[in-house]
Amino acid sequence: MSLREYLATDFTNWSLGPYHPALPGPMMLRLQLDGEIIVSGETEAGFLHRGLEKALERHSWQSSLTYADRLDPESAIFGELAVCLAAEEIAGIDVPRRAQNIRVILSELTRISSHLGFLARMAKAVGSTPMFHYVLRDRERVLDLFELLTGARFSINFLRLGGVSADVTEGFIERVIDVCELIRIRLKEYNDLFSFNHAFLKRSSWIGVLSSERARALGVTGPNARAAGLSLDVRKSAPYSGYELIDFEIPVGRGEGGTIGDAHDRFVLRLREITQSLEILKQSVDSIPAGQFQSVKISREFTIAPGEAYSRVESPRGTLGCHLVSDGGTRPARVQFKTPSTGHMLTIPELVIGTRVEDISVILLSLDISLAEFDR
Amino acid sequence: MITAWQSILNLPEHTPHAVVMILVLIISYLFVVLPCSLIMAFMERKLSADLQARVGPNRSGPAGFFQPVSDALKLMQKVDSPSSNRAEAIWLGIAGMALYSTVAVLPLGSLILLVDTDMSVFLPFWGVIVLTFATLMMGLTQDTVSGWLGGLRTSLRGMAGVFPALIAVLCAGLPAGGFSWSHIAAAQSAAPYHWTAFNNPFGAISLIVFLMSGMIVLGVAPLDGAISFSELRGGTAAHLSGPKLGMFRLSRFYGMFLWCVMAVVLFLGGWSIPEGLTEALRDSNSFGVIVLIELFVLLIKTFAVMLLIVMFSQVTPRMRVDQVTDLNWKVLSPFSLISLVGFAFWTAWLHG
């Protein structure tokens, strides 16, 4: 054996997961490493598969909504909303304006809570514990609002076909305004403490750059696509629940820290989305009309005429689609979800190539993937 | 110095020097290093809790003061991790022994310097370098990718960090005219404008270089890529648990304590108290009181420096290992060389 052959080094194989702090959830990431540099990465998921779509098909129309909650526990309302919108379209149920407004309020509160969770995870990924604690403390205030209105903090199980399960009270509206004010102040604090911190910029800018072409090709939606420069948002392109009446903007990545579509851009974009959500909340709270909060009463024997529909909602992670088929029975005949995390997962093998091992957690968590909705 | 210790400990005159040395080592370790570790661990936890809007430890003892004690007791009761191997234990032991051997050269006061040679400033580096090497070996003996990466990162930052640190030590020794602790302490006084860090334009630069390179060599929080949890799951320390983990943490803590004591003695006036007070106490033959006051002054300064480092490490996101070495070779090293040249000219101008 010659010296050159003796000294030659091969790539190292390293499998992370299924449980690992750098991963967004239970999944495997198989890496090939050249020293600290990643040569290739493959993902494997399915560890959180619960047969959720099947579970929805085995329960009555109302009970299935409870399962839709579990699609993505961190943003529970969007699973329910997607199923509700599709079912209401097939059945031709009208949703009262007041109920629509309440749905928008809950959606935007959930978006804020989910994005705050994202900020906390990013802070944890780069080892900034104070930021992690501040953000989680403020998210508690949002979860308090859910508890006040629905009795639950995460899986709220609040929507009904044709409306919502309970009316909002005056006290709730006031509390929403208070929390909005608080979060607005806190966003400035987060920016001062963390967003443009030199050390954080060095860890997140120019890392995991997702181009708009690749985002489009891989079916990436939501904040990740917007950070890559695509102005995609179902709330604007196909408004539902009265989003067309609300005046708000869709933030698009500007590449303030490094370049458009890098991990830092995805971070800052979510901060700006929180600002827009506050704006939407303010308008919907101000314009909440009087009236009933549910148009039909749903019993266990409730049936929907045969038909199918596809609904789309803008969840905190991207466009969530729900294809619903009714055969005229008391349960959905077929439920299929098109989850945003699917697109995000596809980007991982491309984004990790050429980065360092220490960047994995930053890249993976900056994509804000929910393994719960990916595996279903 | 042995005679000073003999009189402080009330030992008979014909006691062998080796016995005195061993006694002093045990006393310094039990009554200075160990209590300082516990106090500092408590203060660090409380400070970081304050910075993170939490309460922090509040159950064991008044305001949770005995939390470090209960932590230590808990760690001692734990069973060793099944994946830890013998080689790891040996390297951990070597690191501990090398580090604690530096207790002998720990400058704790003018009267209680055990070893005061012309090169004693450089002796603690031996312990720190062995700690780095042993941490590297601990990682490599794990036979896992994360241990291997952790070991590599340790060696990278160790190699990079020692260079500017040594240059900064040279800076402090130049105006003092020697590298024994007594020389360096004698060149400063109780007044801050006589401290090496402030009595010339380059002192502050050297102090900052010394502290930052120390954080890098020891792998203090934002620069601890080798044992980071977020992607290596503990890296070199991944297999340690129970008493071994306690030992590892204690030796890491002692490394930081040692470094801060060195920084204080080299740049921040050390143990110096006003001349008049020393004279008065010396006249009244109360050497024990001098020792205690000097130790108090030194430890207060050391704690202040350590808390500063804790605060810095809490608010700064973790740096990547290539950024750490970049910082070392591209920022700290040039600055240390500039300040060395500056110190040389300053000293020549002052004395020449």
XYZ file of C-alpha atoms in Angstrom:
728
model
C 0.000 0.000 0.000
C 1.464 3.345 -0.977
C 1.602 6.226 1.438
C -0.987 8.123 -0.594
C -3.420 5.237 -0.357
C -2.659 4.783 3.323
C -3.386 8.418 4.091
C -6.464 8.726 1.887
C -9.594 9.381 3.899
C -13.080 8.340 2.990
C -16.327 10.100 3.711
C -17.922 9.506 7.079
C -21.514 8.367 7.328
C -23.503 9.802 10.171
C -27.169 9.126 10.872
C -29.048 11.578 13.038
C -32.309 10.636 14.626
C -35.029 9.497 14.940
C -34.714 11.637 18.065
C -32.067 14.336 17.968
C -32.067 17.956 19.171
C -31.037 19.255 15.745
C -34.080 17.746 14.049
C -37.517 19.388 13.897
C -39.213 16.162 14.965
C -38.853 12.409 14.768
C -37.072 11.737 11.471
C -33.796 10.352 10.232
C -31.164 12.438 8.519
C -28.404 10.384 6.919
C -25.370 12.513 6.260
C -22.167 11.909 4.396
C -19.419 14.033 5.842
C -16.046 15.157 4.594
C -14.636 16.348 7.918
C -17.204 18.866 9.086
C -18.538 19.565 5.593
C -21.715 17.813 4.505
C -21.379 16.030 1.171
C -24.912 14.719 0.943
C -27.963 14.299 3.105
C -31.005 12.053 2.884
C -34.155 12.240 4.940
C -36.455 9.512 6.123
C -39.747 10.168 7.839
C -42.779 8.213 8.925
C -41.987 7.827 12.597
C -45.008 9.907 13.532
C -47.503 8.297 11.189
C -50.819 7.925 12.978
C -53.133 7.112 10.085
C -54.784 10.460 10.602
C -56.583 10.671 7.265
C -58.081 7.234 7.889
C -59.077 8.280 11.409
C -61.026 11.194 9.965
C -62.828 8.841 7.601
C -63.917 6.600 10.483
C -65.696 9.284 12.464
C -68.795 11.382 12.052
C -68.498 14.772 10.385
C -68.233 16.592 13.687
C -65.888 14.134 15.416
C -63.524 14.099 12.469
C -62.806 17.785 13.104
C -61.304 16.789 16.442
C -58.827 14.617 14.577
C -58.026 17.402 12.128
C -56.759 19.289 15.186
C -53.951 16.782 15.475
C -52.705 17.341 11.940
C -50.281 19.909 13.260
C -50.742 20.343 16.999
C -48.880 23.643 17.049
C -51.320 25.270 14.647
C -54.400 23.201 15.377
C -57.019 25.535 13.979
C -55.801 25.262 10.383
C -56.471 21.526 10.099
C -60.006 22.096 11.361
C -60.499 25.092 9.121
C -59.379 23.232 5.992
C -61.809 20.372 6.659
C -64.633 22.796 7.571
C -64.193 24.873 4.417
C -64.232 21.793 2.190
C -67.222 20.239 3.944
C -69.155 23.516 3.918
C -68.482 23.847 0.186
C -69.890 20.385 -0.554
C -72.882 20.849 1.727
C -73.459 24.443 0.671
C -73.506 25.674 4.266
C -73.185 29.426 4.760
C -71.021 30.612 7.590
C -72.265 33.734 9.419
C -70.038 36.811 9.201
C -69.472 36.809 12.953
C -68.267 33.194 12.879
C -65.960 33.981 9.951
C -64.464 36.844 11.905
C -63.894 34.612 14.913
C -62.181 32.077 12.642
C -59.880 34.770 11.303
C -59.066 35.963 14.826
C -58.217 32.421 15.904
C -56.212 31.771 12.734
C -54.063 34.841 13.184
C -53.555 34.195 16.911
C -52.450 30.679 16.019
C -50.106 32.045 13.373
C -48.549 34.349 15.962
C -48.225 31.519 18.480
C -46.704 29.175 15.902
C -44.250 31.814 14.666
C -43.249 32.617 18.256
C -42.559 28.921 18.733
C -40.421 29.099 15.600
C -38.439 32.057 16.970
C -37.847 30.143 20.189
C -36.608 27.081 18.312
C -34.251 29.179 16.191
C -32.889 30.834 19.332
C -32.334 27.399 20.828
C -30.612 26.184 17.658
C -27.941 28.857 17.942
C -27.745 28.537 21.730
C -29.302 31.857 22.744
C -31.202 30.854 25.883
C -32.467 34.320 26.975
C -34.245 34.837 23.652
C -35.728 31.342 23.932
C -37.196 32.110 27.345
C -38.509 35.582 26.422
C -40.312 34.279 23.354
C -41.889 31.329 25.136
C -43.021 33.598 27.966
C -44.839 35.810 25.448
C -46.339 32.856 23.617
C -47.981 31.853 26.887
C -50.027 35.049 26.677
C -51.413 33.969 23.308
C -52.132 30.462 24.606
C -53.970 32.064 27.535
C -56.335 33.607 24.994
C -57.086 30.191 23.492
C -57.743 28.860 26.950
C -60.084 31.746 27.701
C -62.130 31.239 24.542
C -62.009 27.480 23.983
C -60.879 25.942 27.270
C -57.791 24.382 25.684
C -54.355 25.763 24.953
C -53.235 23.659 21.997
C -55.806 21.267 20.531
C -58.664 23.684 20.690
C -61.393 21.680 18.893
C -63.440 24.830 18.444
C -64.724 24.990 14.870
C -68.062 23.506 13.805
C -69.497 23.042 10.329
C -71.270 26.326 9.694
C -69.537 28.324 12.385
C -67.776 27.990 15.687
C -68.781 26.240 18.885
C -69.136 29.294 21.131
C -69.471 33.032 20.866
C -66.735 35.459 21.860
C -67.277 37.755 24.784
C -66.393 41.415 25.304
C -63.642 40.443 27.712
C -61.989 38.257 25.116
C -61.862 41.052 22.555
C -60.233 43.384 25.076
C -57.681 40.747 25.989
C -56.836 40.217 22.310
C -56.143 43.937 21.946
C -53.950 43.859 25.077
C -51.943 40.904 23.839
C -51.513 42.537 20.417
C -50.074 45.625 22.084
C -47.760 43.497 24.201
C -46.473 41.505 21.234
C -45.923 44.686 19.233
C -43.657 45.989 22.020
C -41.923 42.634 22.369
C -41.143 42.410 18.647
C -38.987 45.499 19.014
C -37.231 43.897 21.983
C -36.582 40.719 19.991
C -35.067 42.797 17.216
C -32.847 44.694 19.647
C -31.720 41.553 21.419
C -31.437 39.003 18.680
C -32.595 39.522 15.090
C -29.610 41.543 13.958
C -27.174 40.374 16.611
C -23.789 40.015 14.920
C -23.218 36.486 16.180
C -26.697 35.380 15.079
C -26.203 36.978 11.661
C -22.961 35.058 11.249
C -24.739 31.834 12.098
C -27.781 32.333 9.872
C -27.077 34.599 6.911
C -25.932 33.027 3.616
C -26.831 29.637 5.083
C -29.401 27.279 3.572
C -30.149 29.602 0.658
C -33.329 28.561 -1.155
C -33.736 30.150 -4.587
C -37.154 31.108 -5.894
C -36.781 28.646 -8.809
C -36.070 25.716 -6.509
C -38.831 26.799 -4.139
C -41.304 26.780 -7.022
C -40.006 23.473 -8.394
C -40.204 21.684 -5.055
C -43.633 23.029 -4.166
C -42.476 25.117 -1.237
C -45.172 27.459 0.046
C -45.727 29.805 2.941
C -43.065 31.872 4.691
C -40.223 29.794 3.223
C -41.388 30.509 -0.326
C -42.015 34.168 0.503
C -38.516 34.435 1.992
C -37.205 33.017 -1.299
C -38.900 35.915 -3.084
C -42.196 34.351 -4.200
C -45.242 36.401 -3.245
C -47.519 33.420 -2.615
C -50.338 33.600 -0.118
C -53.732 31.928 -0.311
C -55.199 34.672 1.859
C -54.600 37.041 -1.094
C -54.859 34.753 -4.123
C -57.966 32.792 -3.046
C -59.352 34.547 0.038
C -61.515 32.575 2.470
C -63.409 33.476 5.664
C -63.484 37.139 4.731
C -59.774 37.799 4.279
C -60.731 39.774 1.160
C -62.241 42.460 3.405
C -59.055 42.938 5.382
C -56.246 45.214 4.352
C -52.822 43.652 4.894
C -49.547 43.058 3.129
C -47.626 39.936 2.200
C -44.025 40.358 3.347
C -41.445 39.047 0.872
C -37.803 38.233 1.597
C -35.420 41.147 1.267
C -32.164 39.497 2.250
C -31.391 42.076 4.933
C -28.831 39.910 6.716
C -27.260 38.145 3.762
C -29.117 37.163 0.660
C -32.739 36.518 -0.313
C -33.897 33.099 0.833
C -31.276 32.352 3.495
C -32.018 31.135 7.015
C -31.861 34.657 8.422
C -34.317 35.878 5.823
C -36.761 33.151 6.838
C -36.361 34.245 10.454
C -36.939 37.944 9.783
C -39.827 37.222 7.433
C -41.723 35.442 10.203
C -41.163 38.425 12.466
C -42.734 40.628 9.809
C -45.591 38.182 9.374
C -46.339 38.531 13.065
C -46.637 42.287 12.500
C -49.092 41.686 9.657
C -51.067 39.239 11.806
C -51.354 41.921 14.483
C -52.697 44.256 11.815
C -55.251 41.658 10.668
C -56.271 41.001 14.268
C -56.807 44.670 14.916
C -59.067 45.024 11.874
C -61.074 41.860 12.537
C -61.569 42.724 16.189
C -62.744 46.224 15.246
C -65.127 45.009 12.562
C -66.642 42.003 14.314
C -70.353 42.111 13.380
C -73.251 41.151 15.633
C -75.251 38.057 14.794
C -75.211 34.334 15.245
C -72.017 32.281 15.467
C -73.317 29.024 13.990
C -75.734 28.544 11.098
C -76.594 24.836 11.458
C -76.752 22.405 14.332
C -74.730 19.290 13.618
C -75.833 15.975 15.099
C -74.129 12.595 14.986
C -76.411 11.543 12.114
C -75.649 14.631 10.054
C -75.069 13.784 6.399
C -73.661 15.714 3.476
C -74.824 15.196 -0.091
C -72.370 13.310 -2.346
C -69.651 15.481 -3.834
C -66.094 16.549 -3.422
C -64.219 19.742 -2.710
C -60.695 20.995 -2.304
C -60.041 23.768 0.174
C -56.877 25.734 0.782
C -55.884 27.711 3.848
C -52.704 29.621 4.625
C -51.253 27.901 7.673
C -48.184 29.314 9.496
C -46.028 26.849 7.550
C -47.562 27.333 4.123
C -50.544 26.358 2.026
C -52.537 23.564 3.591
C -54.898 21.827 1.174
C -57.696 19.430 2.036
C -59.400 17.213 -0.505
C -62.672 15.971 0.917
C -65.082 13.475 -0.658
C -68.564 12.780 0.599
C -70.607 9.780 -0.497
C -73.722 11.022 1.219
C -73.023 9.149 4.435
C -72.536 10.260 8.020
C -68.764 10.337 7.667
C -66.284 11.677 5.147
C -65.629 9.077 2.437
C -62.097 10.255 1.742
C -59.899 12.908 3.300
C -56.533 13.884 1.885
C -54.284 16.629 3.084
C -51.651 18.429 1.064
C -49.380 19.719 3.780
C -46.811 22.506 3.402
C -44.140 20.544 5.277
C -43.955 18.101 2.355
C -42.361 20.751 0.182
C -40.059 21.909 2.958
C -38.814 18.373 3.582
C -37.848 18.038 -0.082
C -35.530 21.026 0.194
C -33.415 19.503 3.006
C -31.102 17.339 0.818
C -30.405 20.361 -1.396
C -29.888 22.894 1.378
C -27.498 20.884 3.565
C -24.956 20.139 0.818
C -21.720 22.035 1.388
C -22.682 23.391 4.794
C -21.016 22.538 8.084
C -22.341 20.119 10.680
C -23.037 23.006 13.048
C -25.374 24.596 10.476
C -27.715 21.604 10.287
C -29.869 22.639 13.212
C -30.089 26.226 11.923
C -31.102 25.109 8.426
C -33.570 22.462 9.549
C -35.262 24.613 12.169
C -35.351 27.671 9.902
C -37.590 25.701 7.527
C -40.157 25.284 10.343
C -41.126 21.752 9.395
C -43.871 19.982 11.280
C -43.238 16.240 11.215
C -46.723 15.722 12.652
C -48.401 17.046 9.519
C -45.790 15.517 7.209
C -46.308 11.994 8.569
C -50.013 12.489 9.433
C 7.372 30.841 50.992
C 7.380 27.454 52.678
C 8.406 29.130 55.926
C 5.495 31.561 55.665
C 3.142 28.630 55.329
C 4.802 26.861 58.252
C 4.152 29.844 60.495
C 0.588 30.270 59.213
C -0.197 26.587 59.801
C 1.690 26.548 63.118
C 3.823 23.593 61.991
C 7.042 22.658 63.806
C 10.184 24.004 62.075
C 11.659 20.651 61.095
C 8.552 19.506 59.128
C 9.633 18.160 55.713
C 8.850 20.544 52.835
C 6.974 17.867 50.925
C 4.512 17.470 53.795
C 3.938 21.226 53.932
C 3.382 21.310 50.190
C 0.812 18.519 50.303
C -0.976 20.140 53.233
C -1.087 23.477 51.425
C -2.436 21.872 48.266
C -5.190 20.143 50.215
C -6.050 23.309 52.137
C -6.123 25.501 49.021
C -8.272 22.988 47.238
C -10.722 22.380 50.072
C -10.976 25.925 51.380
C -10.510 28.028 48.247
C -11.186 26.129 45.031
C -14.118 23.986 46.148
C -16.099 26.726 47.985
C -15.431 29.104 45.102
C -16.810 26.525 42.664
C -19.984 26.196 44.698
C -20.453 29.944 45.191
C -19.743 30.665 41.559
C -22.023 27.868 40.346
C -24.833 29.375 42.418
C -24.148 32.918 41.207
C -23.949 31.754 37.609
C -27.298 30.012 37.856
C -28.967 32.979 39.516
C -27.508 35.462 37.050
C -28.492 33.424 34.023
C -31.963 32.975 35.527
C -32.236 36.753 35.917
C -31.165 37.287 32.317
C -33.750 34.772 31.125
C -36.642 36.187 33.187
C -36.770 33.092 35.398
C -36.540 32.675 39.169
C -33.680 30.186 39.170
C -32.896 27.808 42.042
C -34.965 28.698 45.114
C -35.660 25.496 47.025
C -32.486 24.164 48.596
C -31.319 26.503 51.335
C -31.860 30.278 51.531
C -32.593 31.557 47.997
C -31.446 28.196 46.637
C -27.885 28.757 47.837
C -27.232 25.051 48.387
C -28.407 24.038 44.930
C -24.845 23.276 43.738
C -24.369 21.020 46.790
C -27.542 19.090 46.058
C -26.542 18.879 42.389
C -23.186 17.433 43.376
C -24.854 14.930 45.699
C -27.253 13.921 42.947
C -24.442 13.425 40.428
C -22.477 11.306 42.910
C -25.406 8.943 43.388
C -25.945 8.336 39.682
C -24.876 5.134 37.970
C -22.194 5.408 35.320
C -23.401 5.460 31.735
C -23.063 1.953 30.194
C -21.507 3.407 27.038
C -18.567 5.042 28.805
C -15.289 3.194 28.382
C -12.139 2.867 30.422
C -9.965 4.999 28.138
C -12.372 7.863 28.638
C -12.129 7.541 32.404
C -8.334 7.542 32.185
C -8.240 10.689 30.077
C -10.707 12.366 32.396
C -8.458 11.476 35.320
C -5.386 12.815 33.518
C -7.172 16.087 32.760
C -8.224 16.436 36.383
C -4.790 15.686 37.768
C -3.038 18.057 35.376
C -5.476 20.807 36.162
C -5.435 20.423 39.917
C -1.635 20.235 39.945
C -1.824 23.910 39.007
C -3.249 24.629 42.460
C 0.434 24.632 43.460
C 1.123 27.639 41.222
C -2.190 29.372 41.883
C -1.328 32.935 42.925
C -3.584 33.514 45.907
C -1.645 36.155 47.849
C 1.794 37.603 48.451
C 2.512 35.390 51.455
C 1.088 32.123 50.245
C 2.784 31.625 46.896
C 3.901 28.035 46.989
C 5.925 27.997 43.766
C 7.337 31.335 42.697
C 9.914 30.665 39.989
C 10.958 32.916 37.112
C 8.528 31.077 34.845
C 5.625 30.492 37.205
C 3.248 32.573 35.056
C 3.537 29.961 32.313
C 3.024 26.943 34.552
C -0.834 27.029 34.649
C -0.793 26.780 30.854
C 0.446 23.243 31.264
C -2.741 22.262 33.057
C -4.962 24.008 30.513
C -3.173 22.447 27.545
C -3.435 18.981 29.079
C -7.141 19.618 29.706
C -7.560 20.440 25.999
C -5.589 17.384 24.948
C -7.443 15.071 27.309
C -10.812 16.421 26.112
C -9.686 15.733 22.549
C -8.707 12.172 23.493
C -11.980 11.662 25.370
C -13.812 12.503 22.165
C -11.665 10.255 19.994
C -11.990 7.236 22.300
C -15.788 7.329 22.036
C -15.868 5.727 18.569
C -18.806 7.890 17.532
C -19.007 10.573 14.888
C -20.130 13.158 17.404
C -17.281 12.347 19.790
C -14.830 12.482 16.916
C -16.137 15.856 15.691
C -16.124 17.162 19.265
C -12.506 16.054 19.675
C -11.471 17.737 16.443
C -13.186 20.958 17.448
C -11.456 20.858 20.834
C -8.047 20.521 19.230
C -8.774 23.312 16.732
C -9.796 25.837 19.327
C -7.096 24.741 21.771
C -4.346 25.253 19.216
C -5.767 28.552 18.083
C -6.467 29.974 21.534
C -3.151 29.351 23.259
C -1.136 31.560 20.893
C -2.744 34.951 21.631
C -3.019 33.994 25.309
C 0.737 33.426 25.581
C 1.459 36.690 23.770
C -0.860 38.494 26.215
C 1.090 36.986 29.118
C 4.310 38.291 27.569
C 2.687 41.746 27.451
C 2.024 41.631 31.182
C 5.508 40.381 31.999
C 7.356 43.058 29.997
C 6.716 46.089 32.239
C 7.050 43.925 35.366
C 10.516 42.781 34.305
C 9.928 39.113 35.039
C 7.478 36.261 34.896
C 7.194 35.260 38.518
C 3.921 36.056 40.246
C 5.678 38.210 42.835
C 7.335 40.334 40.110
C 4.062 40.888 38.305
C 2.195 41.709 41.504
C 4.924 44.063 42.667
C 4.663 46.056 39.419
C 1.056 46.970 40.274
C -0.627 48.426 43.340
C -4.048 48.782 44.926
C -4.888 51.852 42.828
C -6.562 50.947 39.510
C -4.385 53.388 37.535
C -1.391 51.281 38.519
C -2.905 48.083 37.195
C -1.257 46.711 34.066
C -4.590 46.902 32.239
C -4.920 50.662 32.779
C -1.433 52.104 33.308
C -0.641 52.150 29.599
C -2.558 52.371 26.314
C -2.139 48.689 25.402
C -3.071 47.032 28.681
C -6.801 46.918 28.060
C -6.277 45.292 24.648
C -4.088 42.577 26.174
C -6.604 41.981 28.952
C -9.456 41.504 26.480
C -7.283 39.273 24.279
C -6.299 37.214 27.319
C -9.879 36.767 28.526
C -11.300 35.936 25.095
C -8.538 33.500 24.213
C -9.082 31.871 27.599
C -12.761 31.410 26.803
C -11.743 29.839 23.515
C -9.109 27.489 24.989
C -11.469 26.357 27.744
C -14.544 26.279 25.500
C -16.745 28.541 27.641
C -20.414 28.762 26.667
C -20.821 30.581 23.334
C -17.605 28.980 22.077
C -18.305 25.439 23.213
C -18.853 23.797 19.839
C -17.062 20.672 21.086
C -19.712 19.818 23.652
C -22.654 21.548 21.992
C -25.946 19.839 22.562
C -27.815 21.229 19.586
C -26.107 19.055 16.989
C -23.467 16.832 18.664
C -25.648 15.836 21.611
C -22.860 16.578 24.044
C -19.896 15.791 21.756
C -16.861 14.847 23.799
C -18.882 14.815 27.021
C -21.733 12.753 25.566
C -20.879 9.547 27.422
C -20.204 11.106 30.782
C -22.733 10.775 33.540
C -22.897 10.655 37.297
C -19.652 11.246 39.201
C -17.656 11.465 35.968
C -19.861 14.246 34.664
C -19.490 16.011 38.002
C -15.722 15.706 37.742
C -15.741 16.950 34.151
C -17.841 19.982 35.062
C -15.721 20.727 38.098
C -12.515 20.610 36.083
C -14.029 22.849 33.395
C -15.075 25.214 36.134
C -11.664 25.096 37.750
C -10.073 25.877 34.375
C -12.189 29.028 34.128
C -11.448 29.974 37.738
C -7.721 29.514 37.146
C -7.864 31.636 34.025
C -9.728 34.454 35.781
C -7.301 34.426 38.726
C -4.472 34.699 36.222
C -6.202 37.565 34.422
C -6.710 39.392 37.709
C -3.098 38.950 38.840
C -1.614 39.747 35.434
C -3.733 42.757 34.548
C -6.061 43.858 37.344
C -3.775 44.466 40.304
C -4.056 40.970 41.743
C -4.311 40.815 45.514
C -2.753 44.221 46.163
C -4.129 46.163 49.118
C -3.027 49.675 50.167
C 0.635 49.780 51.180
C -0.085 51.420 54.554
C -2.454 48.642 55.597
C 0.093 45.944 54.753
C 2.783 47.794 56.709
C 0.572 48.152 59.776
C -0.428 44.487 59.727
C 3.155 43.375 59.133
C 4.285 45.455 62.126
C 1.684 43.848 64.349
C 2.829 40.422 63.071
C -0.714 39.459 61.979
C 0.221 37.547 58.832
C -2.988 35.515 58.905
C -5.030 38.702 58.529
C -2.939 39.822 55.555
C -3.472 36.455 53.882
C -7.233 36.656 54.409
C -7.608 40.242 53.208
C -5.487 39.601 50.121
C -7.410 36.460 49.330
C -10.682 38.358 49.728
C -9.599 41.148 47.379
C -8.362 38.648 44.806
C -11.500 36.526 44.909
C -13.844 39.515 44.649
C -12.067 40.660 41.496
C -12.028 37.112 40.142
C -15.756 36.718 40.719
C -16.421 40.038 39.001
C -14.476 38.879 35.943
C -16.219 35.502 35.950
C -19.674 37.059 36.192
C -18.782 39.324 33.276
C -17.888 36.244 31.254
C -21.114 34.498 32.295
C -23.133 37.521 31.211
C -21.334 37.631 27.865
C -21.812 33.923 27.309
C -25.503 34.104 28.155
C -26.420 36.810 25.675
C -24.221 35.693 22.793
C -25.413 32.997 20.407
C -23.029 30.076 19.986
C -20.288 30.616 17.409
C -19.343 27.995 14.870
C -15.929 26.416 15.355
C -14.519 27.845 12.119
C -15.683 31.291 13.228
C -13.970 30.757 16.567
C -10.641 29.887 14.963
C -11.099 32.785 12.528
C -11.591 35.126 15.468
C -8.437 33.757 17.012
C -6.077 33.899 14.078
C -7.482 36.970 12.341
C -8.511 39.203 15.245
C -7.060 38.180 18.601
C -3.594 37.193 17.371
C -2.889 40.425 15.448
C -4.191 42.497 18.346
C -2.023 40.583 20.803
C 1.040 41.166 18.628
C 0.220 44.859 18.295
C -0.089 45.182 22.035
C 3.168 43.259 22.555
C 5.010 45.721 20.324
C 3.206 48.573 22.061
C 4.158 47.252 25.476
C 7.788 46.896 24.372
C 7.975 50.497 23.163
C 6.103 51.797 26.178
C 8.400 49.965 28.596
C 11.514 51.067 26.701
C 10.305 54.686 26.694
C 9.432 54.571 30.376
C 12.634 52.951 31.554
C 14.991 54.089 28.822
